[in-house]
Every structure is written in C-alpha cells, then in structure tokens.
Amino acid sequence: MIDRDLAVRLVVAASTRVNDHQEELSRLDSVAGDGDHGVNMATALAEAARRAEHGDQSTAADVMRSAGSAFHETVGGAAGALFGAFFGALAGQLSKAAAPDAAQLVAGMEKGLARVARVGKAEPGHKTMIDALAPAVRDARESMDRGDGLEAVMAAAARAASQGARATAGMRPSAGRARFAPDHSLGTEDPGANTVALVLESWADQLRSEVRV
Amino acid sequence: MIDRDLAVRLVVAASTRVNDHQEELSRLDSVAGDGDHGVNMATALAEAARRAEHGDQSTAADVMRSAGSAFHETVGGAAGALFGAFFGALAGQLSKAAAPDAAQLVAGMEKGLARVARVGKAEPGHKTMIDALAPAVRDARESMDRGDGLEAVMAAAARAASQGARATAGMRPSAGRARFAPDHSLGTEDPGANTVALVLESWADQLRSEVRV
Amino acid sequence: MSIRTRRFLNDPARAVAEMLEGYVAVHAGIISLRDGMVVRAVPKAEGRVGVVIGNGSGHEPAMIGWVGEGLFDVNVAGPIFSSPGPAAILRGIEAADRGGGVLLLVSSHAGDIMNAELAIDEAEDQGIDGVEMVVLYDDVASAPKDRITERRGGAGLFFVWKMVGAAAERGDSLEECAAVARKVRDRTRSLSAATGTVAHPVSGQPLGDPEDTTLSVGMGVHGEPGDRLGEDVGADEIAGLMIDRLLDDAELPAGAQVGLLLNNAGSLTLMELSVLYRGARAALERRGIEAVRSWMGPYATTLDMAGFSFAICHMDGELLELYDRTARGAGFTMVGR
Amino acid sequence: MSIRTRRFLNDPARAVAEMLEGYVAVHAGIISLRDGMVVRAVPKAEGRVGVVIGNGSGHEPAMIGWVGEGLFDVNVAGPIFSSPGPAAILRGIEAADRGGGVLLLVSSHAGDIMNAELAIDEAEDQGIDGVEMVVLYDDVASAPKDRITERRGGAGLFFVWKMVGAAAERGDSLEECAAVARKVRDRTRSLSAATGTVAHPVSGQPLGDPEDTTLSVGMGVHGEPGDRLGEDVGADEIAGLMIDRLLDDAELPAGAQVGLLLNNAGSLTLMELSVLYRGARAALERRGIEAVRSWMGPYATTLDMAGFSFAICHMDGELLELYDRTARGAGFTMVGR
Ligand SMILES: Nc1ncnc2c1ncn2[C@@H]1O[C@H](COP(=O)(O)OP(=O)(O)O)[C@@H](O)[C@H]1O
Ligand SMILES: Nc1ncnc2c1ncn2[C@@H]1O[C@H](COP(=O)(O)OP(=O)(O)O)[C@@H](O)[C@H]1O
Ligand SMILES: [Mg+2]
Ligand SMILES: [Mg+2]
Ligand SMILES: [Mg+2]
Ligand SMILES: [Mg+2]
C-alpha cells in the first residue's frame, strides 16, 4: 500500500536522485535547449521534498498533489508544466482509494501520461519525456496485469523508461525548443526523458530497499 | 638642401615605414593603452603622404605643415595632437630659409620637441615619445655642431631615437594613458617613442639612399 | 572566443528575485513589486482592459521594463528562460483585473503556452472569467509560412506590446484589444542573427557550443541554433539578406510603410547596431519600402548574447495611431505625437 | 574566456562614419549630421550658451546620444577611443555658437585636453572669442585626492552633462554654465569595475591581456587597467566596497543626498546591473546616505566591456532643480518634473 509516509519517501528519493544528476541533465539540455533542465527539475523536486517532509499532507494523494504544485509554483517552463500535470493526475488517481496500491499507481501513471500528452501536444517519437513515460506506463500495466506487486511493477516501469530515454538519442525532435534545430541534437538524449527515467528508477530502488529491510 | 620634392619623399618614406610596423605599434599600445597607436599613426601618415603627393605645396615647409594638419584632422588622440604639433613646428623653421638645410632641420626638431613638451606637459623619463625625441634632437645638434651634413645628422638622430625608444622598456610611465598602471607596462617599450624612431630611421635611410644614388 | 561565465551576482538562484528588487527601486515612480510581480505604480483607470504577460527572465528590459502607462499592467517574470508556472500567471491575471477583462499575451514557446493554458483552466475552475489569451509569433526562421502558427515569438512582439498597450489604455474592449494583438501579429515578421552564445547564469551551462563563433541567422531568444553564414560577410550584406527574407515572407508590395525594429540581443555595441541599421534602411529602399517608424536598442535580450534581430511591422493608419501614443515604462518610453 | 573580435561592421575604418549615419537616421527628429558632427535637429534659442564636446568614439550612447534639448548642441565624435583633432573641435565650437558664447567640455584624458587646447589656441588666432573650456574628472581610482586635478574623466560626467545642459538651455550665462560644470564636477565621484577586456575594432588588438578575466576595480574608459579583486566576491560585496570608496573620497556626511548612477560599460546584463544597484542602495543606507535620484543603464560604454561604474553626485537644491529639467537626446531622455 502506498501510504502518506511512503509517498514522502518516494518524493525525497526522486529529489535526491535528480539532484545528483542535475549537471548531466542541464548539459543535455544545453545541446539544443537552454541548458536549465537539471536546475529546473532539481529545484522543483527539492521544493516538493521540502513540502512533503515539513507539510501537513495526510494522504499519499496529498503528497503527490503538493509535489505537482511545487513544479507549477517554482519552475514553470515546459517541463515544469508537464511534470506538474503528471503529479497532479497521479494524485487524482491515488485519492480514489483509501489504501492506494499498484492499481491506483498504474492508473495514475496512465492519467499522467495522457495529461502530459494533452498539455504538451507531443507524440511518441517526438524526442520528449513522453518517449520515456509511454513505454514505462505500458510495461507497468503489463507487469500489473501479470499479477506483479508494487515493487516489480515499478521495476518494470523504470527499466522501460531508462530504455526509452536511451532511445531518444537517435530521434529528431519535433516538439520543445530542440525542434528548431532537428539535426543539432541527433546523438544526444532528451533531458526530460532522462528525468522520467531517474524518477522512476529512484522509486523502484526505494521500493526494493523497503521490501528487503 | 631640403627642397619640396625631398620633403615629399621623406613624408612618403615615413608613411611606408610606419605602415609596415603598425601592428607592432598597436600591440605595444595594447599593453597599457588602448591598442590603436599603430592604426593612428599609419592613418595620419598615409593621409600626409597622399596630400604631399597630390597636393600643390610649393615648399618643403608647406609639405611639412600639411603633414601636421593631416595628424590634427585625421586622428586626434594624444599622439595626433603631439605629432601634429611637431610637424607644425618643423614647418615653421623650414620656412625661415629659402633653401633650408641641416641647420633649419635641427632647429625645427628642437622647436618641435619644445612644442611637444609644452602641449603634452611630459618630461624625459615619463615613458613617452619625448624619450626618443629628446636624445634624437640632442645628438642631431651635436652632429651638426661637429660639421656633419644632412645625412650624417639624420643618421645620428635616428640612432639616438632608436636607443631612446629601447630604453623606455625600463621606465614607469607618468604621462599618457599608461600612467594609470605604472607597473603594467614595465618591460614594454612606449609606442609613441617607437614611432619617433621609425620616422627618423626612415628619414636617415631615405637620405642615405639619395646620396648613394 | 568563448563566453563569459563570471557574472556580477550574489547567489545565482536568487538572481531573478534580486533583479526585480533592484529594478523597481531604480524606477520607483513607474513600477512596484507586488507578490513577486512587477505592477504599475499608478494603476490604469477602472473598467479598462488589463494586459498581462508571463515570461522567462534573461530577456530584460523585456518584459519588466514594459509595465507602465500605455503598456502592460502586470508582468510575471519566471525563472531564467522559463515561463512562470500556472499559479503565478493566475495571480498576474488577478492583479491585472481592472474590471474590463484581462488579456493574457503569450509568446509562442512550448513552456509559455502550456503554463498559460493551465493558468486559464485554473481561472475557469475558480470562476474567474473575462480572460482572453492570444498566442504571438513572428520569427520567420522557426517554421515555414504554411505552418505559420508553429512559429515562435521573437523581437517583433515589440509592435504587438506597444499597440495592444495603447489600445487597452485608451479604453478599447477586450475583444478589440485581442483583435489588435492578432492583427499586429499577422503583420509582423522578425529574424535574428548572432555570433557565439551565452552561459545560463544558474547552471553555468552554455547554450550550444561555446567554441562555435560562426555567424548564425535565425536563432531563437533562448539560444536555439540557426543557420550558419560565412565568416567574412559584412554588416550591409547581413542586413540586406535579413531584410530581404522578411520582406519575401511578408509579401509586402513596393510602397508599403513599415515600422522597423533593430533589437540588441545583449552585447552588441551601438556602433554595430547603427551600422546594421544603415544597411537595413538601404535594403528597404532597394525594395521600395519606407520605414516610417524606427526603434533601435536592447529590447528583448538573451542575456549578453552578441546578436541582434530585425523586425518589420506592416503599418496602416490604425496601427500608426496606436504606435504613436504615449507609453511610459521603465525600459521603453514614447512621448505621444 | 577571451574576447569577441568578430564584429558586425563593414570596413572597420569607416565604422565611426557609418555609425553616425545610422544613428542619426534612427533619431531623425532629434539630431542630424552636419560636416561629420552630430547637431541638434532643432537648434537652441538664439543668444543662449552653446555646449559642445569632442570625444573618442566607442563610448556610445555617450556622447552622440546626448545632443538635444537640455543637453549638448554639438558632439564632435573622433575615431575610436581618440579625441578628434583641433580642426574638428574648432568646427564644433563654430557650429555650437548661438551668440551667447560656447562652453567646451573636456573629459580629462591626455589626448582630449591637448586637442582641445590646440583648438582653443586656433580659435583665438582666428579672432573667435567667448569660448570657455572646463576640464572634467571624477574617477577616484586614477589619482589620489591630493592630486585631484590629475584624475581622469569617468561615468560621473553624466551629472555634469545633464546639469550644464539644463543651465544652458534655461539661459544661464557662459560664466554661470562654466561654474555649474565646475561645481558638479567637484561634487561627483566615480569608480569602475570590469572583468575581461575588449578588442579595438580597427586594429583588432585587445586592450590589455585577453586571457585575464580577473575582476578589476578602477579601470579606465579605454580599458586602462585597475586593481584586482578575488574571484569569489559577490555583487553585494563589490557594490559595497565601491560605494564605500566613493563616500570616503567625497567625505559626505550622513544624511547627505546623492544622485546615484550605475553605468553599464557595455555587455553587462540588466539582471546583473539591477542586482548591483540593489547592493549599492544597501551600502548607501548603511552610511546614512539617501539616493534621491537614480539612473541605471548604458551611458558611457567601452564597446562591449563586461563592466560597470558607479558614480555619486552630492546634490543640493540648485543641482536637483537642474537635474530634474527636461532633456531630450537620442540616448537619454528625462521628462521634466
Ligand atoms: N511539448 C512537449 N511535450 C512533451 N515534453 C516536452 C515538450 N516540450 C518540452 N518537453 C520536455 O521538456 C524538456 C525540457 O525541459 P526544461 O529544459 O526544463 O524546460 P524549457 O524547455 O522550458 O527550458 C524536454 O527535454 C522535453 O522532454
Ligand atoms: N602627455 C604626453 N606627452 C608626450 N607624449 C605622450 C603624452 N601622452 C601620450 N603620449 C604619447 O602618445 C602615445 C600614444 O599615442 P596614441 O595611442 O596614438 O594616442 P592615445 O593615447 O590617445 O590612444 C604614447 O605612447 C606616448 O608616446
Ligand atoms: Mg530547458
Ligand atoms: Mg592609444
Ligand atoms: Mg528553460
Ligand atoms: Mg586612442
């Protein structure tokens, strides 16, 4: 079950992980973007973690909703809008069950993906965060349908996201700033896709470590 | 005797010589000044040579006066004012004789030095063009007093100017822009002193070549 | 050549907040800070349309210098090169409301549009209505003409800001103001050029390759790369080439009257700008186009980018009347004719 | 970091002439070109004192942007960083003459003074009289206080230009205008700071060492070197240190009112300037000094130097009255209070 405290630990884990990789993310963004993606994501997640740890949210859904607001209030930009939308949608699904579990998480990720696609008007293959998020959501759903538990579902999502992020290197962008120089970023991975992978990996690791303990 | 045509050849010789060294002169000026001395001097002397070659000056004095105006009209700046003043004073002395020779030239250089010192308010040892001009004038006077002719007098002046210019490397500036960072230019020669040496050397060479032919 | 990374700041993460404090302190009679937003020191008359814009920072004097009489009511400055989030834009909409509706102007960049749309959704959810949003684009390098709505916002937005601000100030309705915005947008074209790049003040990362000093034409306001030009192209040739491309795209007939903007992207000298302007005027004359109004200087910068952009706006009587009205911002003033 | 040598010019040797053409074309209602000089489009009333200045180029918008109502009558722009020669200055004096005498303002730099003196000699030789010259200096870094007349001219001349221009415009006599110039000069102090250097557009030579990016305080407007400061000094600390040095030199009592100028030497971002301004205001407050007027922006630049200068002018009633009068130049406008 994803309770309030686990949600807090997930947000903190994501913040730590992205913070550790922020320079790499900014460097990726500097190739055809404006070089701030690592700073944006680290800043928003640090604020999300701060709110989660010091806040008075009483449910996992509240924690995720407040993380979404942190994106919308602290960074803005493309990724701020999109990650904020993702966390907001996730929160909406988590709030549908008193004791949310893998089912609500996967439904939340699906809703989040749909909202990101709607707000950003990008499709798979456009070299954006969607190219990590879409396979992650798909594999998470498959894993859950096979009857896997939360840990395995998240591990499957993280693996797929990571593969998806790697694959963006070969794509030509048609959304986001990078689309203005489609060839410029050939060979370089999309920063937002990498953030998706990092966040999901940090969640998979967190869940794995909790099961082991 | 310094007739109109010789004066024209002297101005042209100076222009060619300084033009060949203009990058070096600008480089010297860039150490503690604004890096334009070579351009300034080459521009003014090119205009002086143009006027001399195409002008309707009828005497050597007219040629030198028009060279002085070229400095005052085309470049300005510190060296423009000072070299303009020097050529003006030289012209004044040349105009005192129908057939000016070494005596008028040396007197003209003395007047020129005095005027440069008055306008610039600098003294020997201040790391300026005066540190080339003052020894040149002194040795030219000595040479003439020994009974030397025009060629030898100018050779003596050129030698002294050149030594004087070299010696400015060891000086700390107390005039001109360079004075604001007295230590900055230690080890670097003064650009204006080098221009004086180049001009006098070009004149000595010109006179020597004319005697030989 | 490489780029300057040593900046005169305190904590870079606080640079935008401290900039706003310093900037409003210099211009205390014109603007003030409210809730982190730049607002007019003397609010617009009640019942008029409020004009608000949210945008990334690093483009100063745009847009913080464009709050004032005849210009914007509120500017919501986001982080460097990043649109503010929906919550901040919503606060801006509320602060700009003088009872006559609010026009939210959005420069067409993915992040700006998304955050603005999310803010408008939020406003609707909260029962705030009378909010209209117009997305603005002008940069001919960013998409072909048959996909003109995919173009991004560039320096030509100058003309939209100026004329919409004037329309709102004189009392035009929300629909009229929005119509002015769309009309000016559709008659405006811009194109930029730069050599080298700049470093992001917070991450320290250069935008693009710092060693590449090729002259490129068509780059974006956040350093998005453009096409390369040979090394020895002079100012007249560059200006001519750019003006031709703008005129071709706009399909202006000979005899047309335009407003001409030459925007300094950051560190160009006024000497270079003036020489380029001279080249542009000659290029316009060759095509029989008259520059009836001109503005030259730093307007929408990209930090200290060594670049510039030209924009032309096809004028008519209505637009000239709006252009010539008084405007008093901290970074842009025009004494009405 | 090194410096930008690729400039947007045609033939660099013609850059100043082409700049003047372009600049007056943008600002046709305010200035025009006569005989290579920038003159007012609408001359000052007959019988008033003409104000003229000759200076090197590369400092734009100073001084070409300061010709206009309430400012200069004529600006004689010399080559880059080089005073014009005596012949040109003399033509400027003649062009500025409206029958009330002419005030020639000279920023204290060796070349400027020499050429001005030669021009005045020439004027006397030609029987032109009623010409007064005032040499201006303000840069505390360039000489100790007991040799104050050896100091060079810096960005603080802003205050002199502004107030002398106002005095001449309202009809003060030649002696009165000269007295204002000396009074403002004696109450003004400036100090500059920069990191890195710039290249001379014509020779391509950098001023000083292009690889040296140390922050230096006290450099001159032509890139003359100053003192070095450590790498990690933040904006507040730099501003505080500079303001303290200005106040110590001026020996202002607590409670004094000053005009505060923050001048962009070229390529500083408005973000950095605003943060520095905020730091300066805090430093003034710590000393009990009130900044009653402020101006921030590019005024006297050194091409695209990444630097700035602070200047303070000790105000009194007379100076405030002059400062607040209307001025309309292409590069500086003030709407009178
Ligand atoms: N329209 C879009 N749809 C989906 N993702 C997008 C879109 N635009 C941008 N992104 C994602 O956002 C990332 C860039 O984020 P960031 O650098 O933080 O924002 P900005 O582009 O505003 O500077 C890209 O790498 C991409 O993954
Ligand atoms: N007061 C002075 N007296 C004598 N010579 C001077 C003086 N000031 C400058 N100079 C000479 O002028 C030279 C610099 O000339 P230049 O670079 O052309 O002028 P600017 O300093 O105006 O750029 C110096 O090297 C020095 O020899
Ligand atoms: Mg980015
Ligand atoms: Mg020099
Ligand atoms: Mg961004
Ligand atoms: Mg010079």
Coordinates of N, CA, C and O in Angstrom, one line a residue, chain C residues 93-165:
Chain C
I93 N -3.0 37.5 -13.6 CA -4.3 37.8 -14.2 C -5.2 38.5 -13.2 O -5.8 39.5 -13.5
E94 N -5.2 38.0 -11.9 CA -6.0 38.7 -10.9 C -5.5 40.1 -10.6 O -6.3 41.0 -10.5
A95 N -4.2 40.3 -10.6 CA -3.6 41.6 -10.3 C -3.9 42.6 -11.4 O -4.0 43.8 -11.2
A96 N -4.1 42.1 -12.6 CA -4.2 43.0 -13.8 C -5.7 43.4 -14.0 O -6.0 44.3 -14.8
D97 N -6.6 42.7 -13.2 CA -8.0 42.9 -13.5 C -8.5 44.3 -13.0 O -8.5 44.6 -11.8
R98 N -8.9 45.2 -13.9 CA -9.5 46.5 -13.5 C -10.9 46.5 -13.8 O -11.5 47.6 -14.0
G99 N -11.5 45.3 -14.0 CA -13.0 45.3 -14.2 C -13.4 45.3 -15.7 O -14.6 45.2 -16.0
G100 N -12.4 45.4 -16.6 CA -12.7 45.4 -18.0 C -12.3 44.1 -18.7 O -12.2 44.1 -20.0
G101 N -11.9 43.1 -18.0 CA -11.4 41.9 -18.6 C -9.9 41.9 -18.7 O -9.3 43.0 -18.5
V102 N -9.3 40.8 -18.9 CA -7.8 40.7 -18.9 C -7.4 40.0 -20.1 O -7.9 38.9 -20.5
L103 N -6.4 40.6 -20.8 CA -5.8 40.0 -22.0 C -4.4 39.4 -21.6 O -3.6 40.1 -21.1
L104 N -4.3 38.1 -21.7 CA -3.0 37.4 -21.4 C -2.3 37.2 -22.7 O -2.8 36.5 -23.6
L105 N -1.2 37.9 -22.9 CA -0.4 37.7 -24.1 C 0.7 36.7 -23.9 O 1.4 36.7 -22.8
V106 N 0.8 35.8 -24.8 CA 1.8 34.7 -24.7 C 2.7 34.6 -25.9 O 2.2 34.5 -27.0
S107 N 4.0 34.6 -25.6 CA 4.9 34.5 -26.7 C 5.0 33.0 -27.0 O 5.1 32.1 -26.1
S108 N 4.9 32.6 -28.3 CA 4.8 31.2 -28.6 C 6.1 30.4 -28.3 O 7.0 30.4 -29.2
H109 N 6.1 29.8 -27.2 CA 7.2 28.9 -26.8 C 6.4 27.8 -26.0 O 5.5 28.1 -25.2
A110 N 6.9 26.5 -26.2 CA 6.1 25.4 -25.6 C 5.8 25.7 -24.1 O 4.6 25.6 -23.8
G111 N 6.8 26.0 -23.3 CA 6.5 26.2 -21.9 C 5.5 27.3 -21.6 O 4.7 27.2 -20.8
D112 N 5.7 28.4 -22.3 CA 4.8 29.5 -22.1 C 3.4 29.2 -22.4 O 2.5 29.6 -21.6
I113 N 3.2 28.5 -23.5 CA 1.8 28.2 -23.9 C 1.2 27.2 -22.9 O 0.1 27.4 -22.4
M114 N 1.9 26.2 -22.5 CA 1.4 25.2 -21.6 C 1.0 25.8 -20.3 O -0.1 25.5 -19.7
N115 N 1.9 26.6 -19.7 CA 1.7 27.2 -18.4 C 0.5 28.2 -18.5 O -0.3 28.3 -17.5
A116 N 0.4 28.9 -19.6 CA -0.7 29.9 -19.7 C -2.0 29.1 -19.8 O -3.0 29.5 -19.2
E117 N -2.0 28.0 -20.6 CA -3.3 27.2 -20.7 C -3.7 26.7 -19.4 O -4.9 26.7 -19.0
L118 N -2.7 26.2 -18.6 CA -3.0 25.6 -17.3 C -3.6 26.7 -16.4 O -4.5 26.5 -15.6
A119 N -3.0 27.9 -16.5 CA -3.5 29.0 -15.7 C -4.9 29.4 -16.1 O -5.7 29.7 -15.2
I120 N -5.2 29.4 -17.4 CA -6.6 29.8 -17.8 C -7.6 28.7 -17.3 O -8.7 29.0 -16.9
D121 N -7.2 27.4 -17.4 CA -8.0 26.3 -16.9 C -8.3 26.6 -15.4 O -9.5 26.5 -15.0
E122 N -7.3 26.9 -14.7 CA -7.4 27.2 -13.3 C -8.3 28.4 -13.0 O -9.2 28.3 -12.1
A123 N -8.2 29.4 -13.8 CA -9.0 30.6 -13.7 C -10.5 30.2 -13.9 O -11.4 30.6 -13.1
E124 N -10.7 29.5 -14.9 CA -12.1 29.0 -15.1 C -12.6 28.2 -14.0 O -13.8 28.4 -13.5
D125 N -11.8 27.3 -13.5 CA -12.2 26.5 -12.3 C -12.6 27.4 -11.1 O -13.5 27.0 -10.3
Q126 N -11.9 28.5 -11.0 CA -12.2 29.4 -9.9 C -13.3 30.4 -10.2 O -13.5 31.3 -9.4
G127 N -13.9 30.2 -11.4 CA -15.0 31.1 -11.7 C -14.6 32.5 -12.2 O -15.4 33.4 -12.3
I128 N -13.3 32.7 -12.5 CA -12.8 34.0 -13.0 C -13.1 34.0 -14.5 O -12.6 33.1 -15.2
D129 N -13.9 34.9 -15.0 CA -14.0 34.9 -16.5 C -13.6 36.3 -17.1 O -13.1 37.1 -16.4
G130 N -13.8 36.4 -18.3 CA -13.3 37.6 -19.0 C -11.8 37.6 -19.1 O -11.2 38.6 -19.1
V131 N -11.3 36.4 -19.3 CA -9.8 36.3 -19.6 C -9.7 35.8 -21.0 O -10.2 34.8 -21.4
E132 N -8.9 36.6 -21.8 CA -8.7 36.2 -23.2 C -7.2 36.0 -23.4 O -6.4 36.7 -22.8
M133 N -6.8 34.9 -24.1 CA -5.3 34.7 -24.3 C -5.0 34.7 -25.8 O -5.8 34.2 -26.6
V134 N -4.0 35.5 -26.2 CA -3.5 35.5 -27.6 C -2.1 35.0 -27.6 O -1.2 35.5 -26.9
V135 N -1.9 34.0 -28.5 CA -0.5 33.5 -28.7 C 0.1 34.2 -29.8 O -0.4 34.4 -30.9
L136 N 1.4 34.7 -29.6 CA 2.0 35.6 -30.5 C 3.3 34.9 -31.1 O 4.1 34.3 -30.4
Y137 N 3.5 35.1 -32.4 CA 4.7 34.5 -33.1 C 5.0 35.4 -34.2 O 4.2 36.2 -34.7
D138 N 6.3 35.4 -34.6 CA 6.7 36.4 -35.6 C 8.0 35.9 -36.3 O 8.4 36.5 -37.3
D139 N 8.7 34.9 -35.7 CA 10.1 34.5 -36.1 C 10.0 33.7 -37.4 O 9.7 32.5 -37.3
V140 N 10.4 34.2 -38.5 CA 10.3 33.5 -39.8 C 11.2 32.3 -39.9 O 11.0 31.4 -40.7
A141 N 12.2 32.3 -39.0 CA 13.2 31.2 -39.1 C 12.6 29.9 -38.5 O 13.2 28.8 -38.7
S142 N 11.6 30.0 -37.7 CA 11.2 28.9 -36.8 C 10.2 27.9 -37.5 O 10.0 26.8 -36.9
A143 N 9.6 28.3 -38.5 CA 8.7 27.4 -39.3 C 8.3 28.0 -40.6 O 8.3 29.3 -40.7
P144 N 8.1 27.2 -41.6 CA 7.7 27.8 -42.9 C 6.4 28.5 -42.8 O 5.6 28.3 -41.9
K145 N 6.1 29.3 -43.9 CA 5.0 30.2 -43.8 C 3.6 29.4 -43.8 O 2.6 29.8 -43.3
D146 N 3.7 28.2 -44.5 CA 2.4 27.4 -44.5 C 2.1 26.8 -43.1 O 1.1 26.1 -42.9
R147 N 3.1 26.9 -42.2 CA 2.8 26.4 -40.8 C 3.1 27.5 -39.9 O 3.7 27.4 -38.8
I148 N 2.5 28.7 -40.3 CA 2.9 30.0 -39.6 C 2.5 29.9 -38.1 O 3.3 30.5 -37.2
T149 N 1.5 29.2 -37.7 CA 1.1 29.1 -36.3 C 2.1 28.3 -35.4 O 2.1 28.4 -34.2
E150 N 3.1 27.6 -36.1 CA 4.1 26.9 -35.4 C 5.3 27.8 -35.1 O 6.3 27.4 -34.5
R151 N 5.3 29.0 -35.6 CA 6.4 29.9 -35.4 C 6.5 30.3 -34.0 O 5.5 30.4 -33.3
R152 N 7.7 30.7 -33.5 CA 7.9 31.1 -32.1 C 7.9 32.6 -32.0 O 8.0 33.3 -33.1
G153 N 7.8 33.1 -30.8 CA 7.8 34.5 -30.6 C 9.2 35.1 -30.7 O 10.1 34.4 -30.2
G154 N 9.4 36.2 -31.3 CA 10.7 36.9 -31.4 C 10.6 38.3 -31.0 O 9.6 38.8 -30.4
A155 N 11.6 39.1 -31.5 CA 11.6 40.5 -31.1 C 10.5 41.3 -31.7 O 10.2 42.4 -31.2
G156 N 9.8 40.8 -32.7 CA 8.7 41.6 -33.3 C 7.5 41.8 -32.4 O 6.7 42.7 -32.7
L157 N 7.5 41.0 -31.3 CA 6.4 41.2 -30.4 C 6.4 42.6 -29.8 O 5.4 43.1 -29.3
F158 N 7.5 43.3 -29.9 CA 7.6 44.7 -29.6 C 6.4 45.5 -30.2 O 5.8 46.3 -29.4
F159 N 6.1 45.3 -31.4 CA 5.0 46.0 -32.0 C 3.6 45.6 -31.4 O 2.8 46.5 -31.2
V160 N 3.5 44.4 -31.1 CA 2.2 43.9 -30.5 C 2.1 44.6 -29.1 O 1.1 45.2 -28.8
W161 N 3.2 44.4 -28.3 CA 3.1 45.0 -27.0 C 2.7 46.5 -27.0 O 1.8 46.9 -26.3
K162 N 3.4 47.2 -27.9 CA 3.2 48.7 -28.0 C 1.8 49.0 -28.3 O 1.1 49.8 -27.7
M163 N 1.2 48.3 -29.3 CA -0.1 48.8 -29.8 C -1.2 48.2 -29.0 O -2.2 48.9 -28.8
V164 N -1.1 47.0 -28.5 CA -2.1 46.5 -27.6 C -2.1 47.3 -26.3 O -3.2 47.7 -25.8
G165 N -1.0 47.7 -25.8 CA -0.9 48.5 -24.6 C -1.6 49.8 -24.8 O -2.4 50.3 -24.0

